[in-house]
mmCIF file of the C-alpha atoms, coordinates in Angstrom:
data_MODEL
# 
_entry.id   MODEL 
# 
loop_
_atom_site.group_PDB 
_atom_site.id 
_atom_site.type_symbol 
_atom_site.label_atom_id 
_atom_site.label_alt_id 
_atom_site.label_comp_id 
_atom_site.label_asym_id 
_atom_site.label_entity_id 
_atom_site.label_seq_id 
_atom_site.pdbx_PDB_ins_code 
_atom_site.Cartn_x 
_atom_site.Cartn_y 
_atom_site.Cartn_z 
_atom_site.occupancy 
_atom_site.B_iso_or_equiv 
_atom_site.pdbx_formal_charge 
_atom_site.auth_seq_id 
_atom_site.auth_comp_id 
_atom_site.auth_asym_id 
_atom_site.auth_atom_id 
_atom_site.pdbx_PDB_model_num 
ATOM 1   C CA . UNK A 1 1   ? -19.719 9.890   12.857  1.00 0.00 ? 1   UNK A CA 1 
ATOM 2   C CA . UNK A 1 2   ? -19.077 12.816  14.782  1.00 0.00 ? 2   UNK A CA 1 
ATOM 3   C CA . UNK A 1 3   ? -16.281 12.866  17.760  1.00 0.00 ? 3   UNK A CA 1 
ATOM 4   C CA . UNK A 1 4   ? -13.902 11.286  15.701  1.00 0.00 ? 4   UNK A CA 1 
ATOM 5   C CA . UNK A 1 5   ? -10.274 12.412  17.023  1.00 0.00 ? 5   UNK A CA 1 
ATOM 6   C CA . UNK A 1 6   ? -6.867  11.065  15.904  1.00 0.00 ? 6   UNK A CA 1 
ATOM 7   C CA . UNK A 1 7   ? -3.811  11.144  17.938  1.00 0.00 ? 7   UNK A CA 1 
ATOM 8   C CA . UNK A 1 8   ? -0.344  9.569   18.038  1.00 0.00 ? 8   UNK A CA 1 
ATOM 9   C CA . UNK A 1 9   ? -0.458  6.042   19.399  1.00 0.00 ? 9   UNK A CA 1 
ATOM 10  C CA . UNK A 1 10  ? 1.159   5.038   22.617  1.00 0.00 ? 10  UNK A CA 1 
ATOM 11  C CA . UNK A 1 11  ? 1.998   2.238   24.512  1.00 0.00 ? 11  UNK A CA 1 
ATOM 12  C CA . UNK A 1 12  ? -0.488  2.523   26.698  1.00 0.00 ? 12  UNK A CA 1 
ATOM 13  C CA . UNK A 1 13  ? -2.195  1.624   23.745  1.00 0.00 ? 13  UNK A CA 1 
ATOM 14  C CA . UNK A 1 14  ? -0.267  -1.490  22.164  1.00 0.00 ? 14  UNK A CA 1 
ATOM 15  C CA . UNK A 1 15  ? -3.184  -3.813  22.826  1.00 0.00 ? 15  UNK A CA 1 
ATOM 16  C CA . UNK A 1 16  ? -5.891  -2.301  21.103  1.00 0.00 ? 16  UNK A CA 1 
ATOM 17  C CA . UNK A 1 17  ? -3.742  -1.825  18.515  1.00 0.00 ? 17  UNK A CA 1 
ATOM 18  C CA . UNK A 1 18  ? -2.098  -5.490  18.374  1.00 0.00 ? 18  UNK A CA 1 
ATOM 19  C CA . UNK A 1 19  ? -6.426  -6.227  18.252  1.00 0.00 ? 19  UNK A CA 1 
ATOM 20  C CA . UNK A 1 20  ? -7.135  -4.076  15.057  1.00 0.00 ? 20  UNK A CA 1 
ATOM 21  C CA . UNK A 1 21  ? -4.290  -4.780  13.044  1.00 0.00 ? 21  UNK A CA 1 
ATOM 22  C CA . UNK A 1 22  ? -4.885  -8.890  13.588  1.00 0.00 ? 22  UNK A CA 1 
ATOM 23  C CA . UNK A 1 23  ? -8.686  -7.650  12.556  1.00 0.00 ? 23  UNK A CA 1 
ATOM 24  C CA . UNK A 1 24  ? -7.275  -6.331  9.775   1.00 0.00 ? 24  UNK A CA 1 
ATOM 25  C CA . UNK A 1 25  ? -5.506  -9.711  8.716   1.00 0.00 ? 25  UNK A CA 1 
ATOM 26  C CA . UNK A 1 26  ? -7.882  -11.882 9.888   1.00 0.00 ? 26  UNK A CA 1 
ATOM 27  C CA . UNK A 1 27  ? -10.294 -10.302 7.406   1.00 0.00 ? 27  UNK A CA 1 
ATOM 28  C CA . UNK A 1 28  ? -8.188  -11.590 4.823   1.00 0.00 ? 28  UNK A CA 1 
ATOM 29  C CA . UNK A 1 29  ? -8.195  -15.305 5.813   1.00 0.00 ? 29  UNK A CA 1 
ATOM 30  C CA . UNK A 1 30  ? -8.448  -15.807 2.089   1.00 0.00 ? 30  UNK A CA 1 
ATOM 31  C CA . UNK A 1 31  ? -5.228  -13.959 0.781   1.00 0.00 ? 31  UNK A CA 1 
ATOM 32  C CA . UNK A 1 32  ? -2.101  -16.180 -0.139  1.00 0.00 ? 32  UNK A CA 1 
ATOM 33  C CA . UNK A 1 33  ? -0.138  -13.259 1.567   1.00 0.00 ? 33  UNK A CA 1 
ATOM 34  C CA . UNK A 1 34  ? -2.430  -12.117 4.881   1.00 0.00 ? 34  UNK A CA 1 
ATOM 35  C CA . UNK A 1 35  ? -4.394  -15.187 5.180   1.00 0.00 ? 35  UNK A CA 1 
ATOM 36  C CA . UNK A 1 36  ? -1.637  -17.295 6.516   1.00 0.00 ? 36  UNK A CA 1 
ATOM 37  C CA . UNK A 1 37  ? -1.272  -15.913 10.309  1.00 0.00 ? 37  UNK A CA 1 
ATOM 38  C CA . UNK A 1 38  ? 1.332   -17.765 12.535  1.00 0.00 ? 38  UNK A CA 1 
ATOM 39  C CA . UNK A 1 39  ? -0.332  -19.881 15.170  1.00 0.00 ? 39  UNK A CA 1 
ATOM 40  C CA . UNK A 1 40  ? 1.350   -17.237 18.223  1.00 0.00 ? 40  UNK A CA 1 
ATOM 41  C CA . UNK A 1 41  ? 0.846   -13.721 15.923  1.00 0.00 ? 41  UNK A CA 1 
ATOM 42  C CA . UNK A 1 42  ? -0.406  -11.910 19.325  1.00 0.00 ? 42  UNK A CA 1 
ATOM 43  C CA . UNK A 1 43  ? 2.585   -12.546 20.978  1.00 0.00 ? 43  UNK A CA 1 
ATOM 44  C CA . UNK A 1 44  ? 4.529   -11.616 18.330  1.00 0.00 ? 44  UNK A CA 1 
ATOM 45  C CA . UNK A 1 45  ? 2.597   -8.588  17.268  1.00 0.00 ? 45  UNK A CA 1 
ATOM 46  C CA . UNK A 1 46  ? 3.083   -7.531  20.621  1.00 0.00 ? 46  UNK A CA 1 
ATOM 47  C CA . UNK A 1 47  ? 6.758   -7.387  20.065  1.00 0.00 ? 47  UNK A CA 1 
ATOM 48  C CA . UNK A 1 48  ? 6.413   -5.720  16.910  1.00 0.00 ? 48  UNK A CA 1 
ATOM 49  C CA . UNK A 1 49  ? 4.341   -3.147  17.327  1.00 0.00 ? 49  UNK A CA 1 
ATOM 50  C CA . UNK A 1 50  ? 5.664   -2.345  20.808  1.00 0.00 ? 50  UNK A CA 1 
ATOM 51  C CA . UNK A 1 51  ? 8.825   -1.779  18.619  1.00 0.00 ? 51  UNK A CA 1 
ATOM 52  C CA . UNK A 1 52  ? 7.202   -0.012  15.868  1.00 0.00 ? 52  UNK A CA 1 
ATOM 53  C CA . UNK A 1 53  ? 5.494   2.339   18.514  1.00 0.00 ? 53  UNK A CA 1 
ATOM 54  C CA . UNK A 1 54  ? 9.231   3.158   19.826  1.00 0.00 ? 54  UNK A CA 1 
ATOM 55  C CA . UNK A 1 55  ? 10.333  3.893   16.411  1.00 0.00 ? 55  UNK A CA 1 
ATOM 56  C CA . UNK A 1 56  ? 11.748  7.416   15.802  1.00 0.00 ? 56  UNK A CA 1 
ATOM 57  C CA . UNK A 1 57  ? 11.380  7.048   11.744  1.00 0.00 ? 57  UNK A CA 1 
ATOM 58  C CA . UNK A 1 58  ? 7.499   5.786   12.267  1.00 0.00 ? 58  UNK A CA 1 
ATOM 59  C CA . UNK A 1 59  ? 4.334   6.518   13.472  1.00 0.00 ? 59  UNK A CA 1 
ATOM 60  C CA . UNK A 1 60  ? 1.263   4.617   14.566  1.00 0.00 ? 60  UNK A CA 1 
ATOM 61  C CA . UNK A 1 61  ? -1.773  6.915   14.588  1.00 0.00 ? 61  UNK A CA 1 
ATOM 62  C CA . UNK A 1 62  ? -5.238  5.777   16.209  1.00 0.00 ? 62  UNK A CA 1 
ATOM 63  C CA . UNK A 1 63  ? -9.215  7.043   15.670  1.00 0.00 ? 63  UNK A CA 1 
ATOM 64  C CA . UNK A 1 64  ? -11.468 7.570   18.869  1.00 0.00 ? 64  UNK A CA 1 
ATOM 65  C CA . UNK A 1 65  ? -14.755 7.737   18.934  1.00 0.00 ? 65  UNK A CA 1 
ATOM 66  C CA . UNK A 1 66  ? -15.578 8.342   22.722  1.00 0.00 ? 66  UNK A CA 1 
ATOM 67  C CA . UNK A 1 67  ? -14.042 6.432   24.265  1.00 0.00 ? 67  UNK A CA 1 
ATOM 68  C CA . UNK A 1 68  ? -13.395 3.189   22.245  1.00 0.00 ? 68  UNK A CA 1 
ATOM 69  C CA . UNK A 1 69  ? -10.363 3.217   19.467  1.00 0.00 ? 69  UNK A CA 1 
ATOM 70  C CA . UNK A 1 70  ? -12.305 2.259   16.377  1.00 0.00 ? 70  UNK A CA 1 
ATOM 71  C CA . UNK A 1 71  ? -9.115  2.736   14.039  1.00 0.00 ? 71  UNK A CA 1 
ATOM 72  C CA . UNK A 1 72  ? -5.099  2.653   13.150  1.00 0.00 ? 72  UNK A CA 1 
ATOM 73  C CA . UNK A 1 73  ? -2.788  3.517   10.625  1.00 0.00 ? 73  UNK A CA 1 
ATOM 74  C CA . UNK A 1 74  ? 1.242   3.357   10.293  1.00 0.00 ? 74  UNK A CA 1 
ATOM 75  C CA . UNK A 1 75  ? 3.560   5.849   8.639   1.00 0.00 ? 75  UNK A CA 1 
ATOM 76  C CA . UNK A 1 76  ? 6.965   5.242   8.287   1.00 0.00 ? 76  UNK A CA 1 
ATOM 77  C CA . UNK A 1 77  ? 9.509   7.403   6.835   1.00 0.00 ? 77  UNK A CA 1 
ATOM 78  C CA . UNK A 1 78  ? 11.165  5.515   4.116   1.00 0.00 ? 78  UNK A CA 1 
ATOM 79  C CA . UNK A 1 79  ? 13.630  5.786   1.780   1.00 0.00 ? 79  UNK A CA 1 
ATOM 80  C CA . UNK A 1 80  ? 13.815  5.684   -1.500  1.00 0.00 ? 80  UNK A CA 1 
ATOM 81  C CA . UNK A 1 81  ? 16.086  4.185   -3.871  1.00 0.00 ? 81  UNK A CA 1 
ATOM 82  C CA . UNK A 1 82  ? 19.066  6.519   -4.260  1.00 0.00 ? 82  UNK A CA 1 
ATOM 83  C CA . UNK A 1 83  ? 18.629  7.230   -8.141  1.00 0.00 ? 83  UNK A CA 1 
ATOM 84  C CA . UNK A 1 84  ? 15.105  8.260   -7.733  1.00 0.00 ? 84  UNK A CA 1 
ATOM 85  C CA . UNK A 1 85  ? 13.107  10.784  -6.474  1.00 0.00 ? 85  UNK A CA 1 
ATOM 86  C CA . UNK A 1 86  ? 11.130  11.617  -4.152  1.00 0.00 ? 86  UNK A CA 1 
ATOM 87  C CA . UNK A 1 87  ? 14.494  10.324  -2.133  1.00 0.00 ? 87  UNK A CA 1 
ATOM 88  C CA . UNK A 1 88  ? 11.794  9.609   1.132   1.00 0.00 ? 88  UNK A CA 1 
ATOM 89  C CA . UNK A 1 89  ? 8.608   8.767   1.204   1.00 0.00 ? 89  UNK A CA 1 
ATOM 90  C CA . UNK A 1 90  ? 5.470   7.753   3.457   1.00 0.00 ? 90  UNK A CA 1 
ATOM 91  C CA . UNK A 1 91  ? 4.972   3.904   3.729   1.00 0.00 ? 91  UNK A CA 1 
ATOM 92  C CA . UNK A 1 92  ? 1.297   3.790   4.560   1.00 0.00 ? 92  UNK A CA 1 
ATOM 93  C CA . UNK A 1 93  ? 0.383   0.250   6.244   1.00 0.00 ? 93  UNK A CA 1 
ATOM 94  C CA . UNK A 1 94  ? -1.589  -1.530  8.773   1.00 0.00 ? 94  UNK A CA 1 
ATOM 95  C CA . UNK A 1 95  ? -5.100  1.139   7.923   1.00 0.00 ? 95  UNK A CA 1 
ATOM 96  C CA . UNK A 1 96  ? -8.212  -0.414  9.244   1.00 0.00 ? 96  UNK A CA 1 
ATOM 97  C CA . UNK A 1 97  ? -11.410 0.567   10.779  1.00 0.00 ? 97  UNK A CA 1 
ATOM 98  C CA . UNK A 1 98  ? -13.496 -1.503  12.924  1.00 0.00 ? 98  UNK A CA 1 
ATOM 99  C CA . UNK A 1 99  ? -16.743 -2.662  10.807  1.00 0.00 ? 99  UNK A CA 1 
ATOM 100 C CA . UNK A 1 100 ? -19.128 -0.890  13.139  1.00 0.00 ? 100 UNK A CA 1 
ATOM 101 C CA . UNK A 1 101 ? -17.498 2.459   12.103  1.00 0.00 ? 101 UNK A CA 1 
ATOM 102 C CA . UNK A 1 102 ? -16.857 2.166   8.435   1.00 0.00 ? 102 UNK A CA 1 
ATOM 103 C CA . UNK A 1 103 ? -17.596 5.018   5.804   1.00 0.00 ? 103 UNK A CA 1 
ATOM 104 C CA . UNK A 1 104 ? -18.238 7.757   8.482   1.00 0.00 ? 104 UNK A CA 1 
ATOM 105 C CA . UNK A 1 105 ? -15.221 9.390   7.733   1.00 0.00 ? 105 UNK A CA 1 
ATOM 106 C CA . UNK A 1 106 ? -12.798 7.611   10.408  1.00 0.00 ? 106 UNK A CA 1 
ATOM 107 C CA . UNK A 1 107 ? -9.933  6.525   7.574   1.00 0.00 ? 107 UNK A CA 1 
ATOM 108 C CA . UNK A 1 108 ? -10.032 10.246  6.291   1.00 0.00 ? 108 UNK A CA 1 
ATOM 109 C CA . UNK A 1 109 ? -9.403  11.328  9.674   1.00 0.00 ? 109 UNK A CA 1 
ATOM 110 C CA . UNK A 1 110 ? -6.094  9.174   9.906   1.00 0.00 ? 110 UNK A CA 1 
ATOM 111 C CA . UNK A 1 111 ? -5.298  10.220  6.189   1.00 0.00 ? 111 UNK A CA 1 
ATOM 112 C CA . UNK A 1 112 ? -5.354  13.955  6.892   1.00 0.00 ? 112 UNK A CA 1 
ATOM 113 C CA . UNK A 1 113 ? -3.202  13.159  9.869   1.00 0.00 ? 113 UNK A CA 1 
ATOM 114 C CA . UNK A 1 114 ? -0.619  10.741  8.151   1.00 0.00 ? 114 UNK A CA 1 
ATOM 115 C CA . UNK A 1 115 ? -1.057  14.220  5.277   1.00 0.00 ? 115 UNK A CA 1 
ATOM 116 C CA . UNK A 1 116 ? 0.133   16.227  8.657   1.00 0.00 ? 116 UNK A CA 1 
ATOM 117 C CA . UNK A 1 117 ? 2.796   14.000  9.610   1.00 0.00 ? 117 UNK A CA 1 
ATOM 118 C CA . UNK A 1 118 ? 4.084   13.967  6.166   1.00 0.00 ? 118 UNK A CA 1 
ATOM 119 C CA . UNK A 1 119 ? 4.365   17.484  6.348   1.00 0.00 ? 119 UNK A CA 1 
ATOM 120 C CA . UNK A 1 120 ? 6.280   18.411  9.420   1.00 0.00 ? 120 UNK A CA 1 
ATOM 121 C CA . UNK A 1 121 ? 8.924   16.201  7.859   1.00 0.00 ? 121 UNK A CA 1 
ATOM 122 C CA . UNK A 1 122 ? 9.167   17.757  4.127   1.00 0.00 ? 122 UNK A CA 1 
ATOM 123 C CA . UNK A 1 123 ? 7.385   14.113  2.924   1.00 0.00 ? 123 UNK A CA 1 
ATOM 124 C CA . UNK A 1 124 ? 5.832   14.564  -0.121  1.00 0.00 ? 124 UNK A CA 1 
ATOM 125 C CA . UNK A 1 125 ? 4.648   11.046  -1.254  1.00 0.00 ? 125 UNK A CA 1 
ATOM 126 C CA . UNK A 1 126 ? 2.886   8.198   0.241   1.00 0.00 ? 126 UNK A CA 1 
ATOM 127 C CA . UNK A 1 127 ? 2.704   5.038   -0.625  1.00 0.00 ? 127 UNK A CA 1 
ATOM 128 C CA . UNK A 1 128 ? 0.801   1.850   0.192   1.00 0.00 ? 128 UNK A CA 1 
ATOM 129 C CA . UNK A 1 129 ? -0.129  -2.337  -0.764  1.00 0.00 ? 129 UNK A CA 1 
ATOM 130 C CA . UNK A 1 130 ? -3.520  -2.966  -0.802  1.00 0.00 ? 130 UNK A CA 1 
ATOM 131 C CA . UNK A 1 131 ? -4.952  -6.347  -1.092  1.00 0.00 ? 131 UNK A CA 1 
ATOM 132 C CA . UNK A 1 132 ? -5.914  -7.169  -4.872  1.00 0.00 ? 132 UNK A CA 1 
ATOM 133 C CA . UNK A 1 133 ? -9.274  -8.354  -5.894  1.00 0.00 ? 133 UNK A CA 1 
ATOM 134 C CA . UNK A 1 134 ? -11.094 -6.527  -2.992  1.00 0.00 ? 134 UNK A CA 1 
ATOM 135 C CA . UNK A 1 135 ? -13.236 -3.825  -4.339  1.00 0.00 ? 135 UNK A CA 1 
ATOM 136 C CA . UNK A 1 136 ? -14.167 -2.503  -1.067  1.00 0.00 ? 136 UNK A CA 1 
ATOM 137 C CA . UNK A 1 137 ? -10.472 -1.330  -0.310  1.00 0.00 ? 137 UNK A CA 1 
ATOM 138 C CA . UNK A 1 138 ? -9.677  -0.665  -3.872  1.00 0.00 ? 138 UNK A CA 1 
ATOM 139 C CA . UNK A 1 139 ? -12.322 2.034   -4.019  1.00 0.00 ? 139 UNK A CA 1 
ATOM 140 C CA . UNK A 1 140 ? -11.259 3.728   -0.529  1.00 0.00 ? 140 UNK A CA 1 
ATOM 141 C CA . UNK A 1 141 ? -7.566  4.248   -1.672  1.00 0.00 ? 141 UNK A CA 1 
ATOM 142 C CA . UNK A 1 142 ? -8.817  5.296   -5.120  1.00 0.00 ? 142 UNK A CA 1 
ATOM 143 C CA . UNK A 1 143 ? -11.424 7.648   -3.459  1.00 0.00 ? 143 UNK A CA 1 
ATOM 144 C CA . UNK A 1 144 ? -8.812  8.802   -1.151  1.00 0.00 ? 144 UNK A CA 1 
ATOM 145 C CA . UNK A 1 145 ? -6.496  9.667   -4.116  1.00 0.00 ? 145 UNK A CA 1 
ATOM 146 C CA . UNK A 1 146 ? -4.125  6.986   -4.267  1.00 0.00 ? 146 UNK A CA 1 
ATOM 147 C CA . UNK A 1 147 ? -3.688  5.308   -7.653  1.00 0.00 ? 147 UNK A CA 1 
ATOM 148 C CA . UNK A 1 148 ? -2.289  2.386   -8.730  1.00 0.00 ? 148 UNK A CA 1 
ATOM 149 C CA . UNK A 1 149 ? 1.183   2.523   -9.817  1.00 0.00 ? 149 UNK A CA 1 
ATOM 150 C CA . UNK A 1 150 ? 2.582   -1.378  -9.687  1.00 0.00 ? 150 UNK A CA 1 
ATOM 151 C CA . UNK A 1 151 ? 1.903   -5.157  -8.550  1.00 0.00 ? 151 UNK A CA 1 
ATOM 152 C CA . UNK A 1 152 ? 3.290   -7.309  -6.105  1.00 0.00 ? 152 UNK A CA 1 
ATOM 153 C CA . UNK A 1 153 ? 2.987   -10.477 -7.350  1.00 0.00 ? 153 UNK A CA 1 
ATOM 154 C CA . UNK A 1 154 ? 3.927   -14.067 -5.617  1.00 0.00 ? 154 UNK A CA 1 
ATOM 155 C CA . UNK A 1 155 ? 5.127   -17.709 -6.729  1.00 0.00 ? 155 UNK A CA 1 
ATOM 156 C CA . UNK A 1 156 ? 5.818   -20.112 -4.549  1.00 0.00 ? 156 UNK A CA 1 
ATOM 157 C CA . UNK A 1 157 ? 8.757   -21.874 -4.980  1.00 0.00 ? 157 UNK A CA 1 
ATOM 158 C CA . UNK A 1 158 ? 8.081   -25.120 -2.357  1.00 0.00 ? 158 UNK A CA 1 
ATOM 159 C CA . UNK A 1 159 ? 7.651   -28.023 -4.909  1.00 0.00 ? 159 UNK A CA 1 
ATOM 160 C CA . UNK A 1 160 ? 6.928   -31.424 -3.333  1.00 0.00 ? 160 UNK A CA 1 
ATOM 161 C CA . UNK A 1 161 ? 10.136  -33.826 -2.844  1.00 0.00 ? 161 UNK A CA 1 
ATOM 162 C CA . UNK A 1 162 ? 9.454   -36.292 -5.813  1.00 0.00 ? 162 UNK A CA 1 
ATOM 163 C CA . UNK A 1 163 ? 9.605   -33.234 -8.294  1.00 0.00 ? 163 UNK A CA 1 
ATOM 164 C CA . UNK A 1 164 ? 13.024  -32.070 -6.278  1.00 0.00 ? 164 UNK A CA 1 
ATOM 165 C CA . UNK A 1 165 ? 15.063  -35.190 -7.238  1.00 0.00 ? 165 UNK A CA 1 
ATOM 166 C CA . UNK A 1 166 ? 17.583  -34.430 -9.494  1.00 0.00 ? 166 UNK A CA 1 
ATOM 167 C CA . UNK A 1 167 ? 16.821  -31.075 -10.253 1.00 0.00 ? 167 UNK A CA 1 
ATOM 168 C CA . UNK A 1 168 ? 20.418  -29.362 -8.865  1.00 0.00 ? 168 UNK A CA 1 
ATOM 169 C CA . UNK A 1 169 ? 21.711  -31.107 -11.927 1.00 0.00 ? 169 UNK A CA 1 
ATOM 170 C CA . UNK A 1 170 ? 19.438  -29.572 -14.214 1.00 0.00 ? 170 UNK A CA 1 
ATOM 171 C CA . UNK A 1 171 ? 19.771  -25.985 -13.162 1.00 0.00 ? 171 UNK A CA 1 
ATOM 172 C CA . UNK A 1 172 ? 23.244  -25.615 -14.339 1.00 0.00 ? 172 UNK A CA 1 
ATOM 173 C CA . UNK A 1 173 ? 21.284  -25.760 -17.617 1.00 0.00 ? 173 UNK A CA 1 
ATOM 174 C CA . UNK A 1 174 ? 19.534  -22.344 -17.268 1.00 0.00 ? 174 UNK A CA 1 
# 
């Protein structure tokens, strides 16, 4: 895909970016984690992300393609826990491309500038989640050069009310 320029997102652009990153979840209907979208997420996207582009430790960064944003991707400056190193590092969230203009180079393009963005600010590790069990973004980060270094894992802890009778008693056991 040629024409493909990346910039700094602004509020001018909140809702095409409020659009992709619900895409993004959406896409995931499936997930325990991502599938689960609250029944007003726009709204409150829109106050997220309207914070998140105000942010002075953070950066949303969108693809064009002519005239139509066709992707977005969110670094934020993070720190690290205080006995390890690197002491910051680049949280890398929220990366999608719109279907249409997949594997034409568009997430490299927001890559090299999250790479750029990293740099002006002596960041020398990023860091992301990606969904488990999808191949199709497994292979991007791997063929971007991320590799996998932990997993998030989840239990629920909601047990139904029969199962909760009695049980404050038996936790002084444990």
């Amino acid at each position: 895909m040629g024409g493909i320029s990346v910039r700094e997102a602004k509020v001018a652009d909140l809702d095409a970016v409020v659009d992709l990153r619900l895409s993004l979840l959406r896409e995931y209907g499936n997930h325990p984690l991502y599938g689960r979208l609250h029944p007003d997420a726009r709204r409150r996207a829109l106050e997220l992300y309207r914070t998140q582009l105000a942010s002075a430790h953070e950066t949303i960064f969108v693809a064009e393609a002519g005239n139509e944003i066709v992707g977005v991707l969110r670094c934020v400056d993070t720190p690290s826990s205080p006995l390890l190193l690197p002491d910051r590092y680049c949280y890398v969230s929220s990366a999608y491309v719109r279907p249409h203009s997949r594997r034409k180079g568009v997430l490299s393009a927001l890559i090299g500038a999250a790479e750029r963005w990293c740099d002006v600010r002596g960041i020398t590790e990023m860091r992301l989640h990606n969904a488990s069990g999808v191949r199709m973004a497994e292979d991007t980060w791997t063929a971007l050069g991320f590799e996998v270094v932990e997993q998030v894992r989840r239990r629920a802890t909601h047990r139904p009310a029969a199962h909760h009778a009695g049980a404050h008693g038996d936790l002084r056991a444990f």
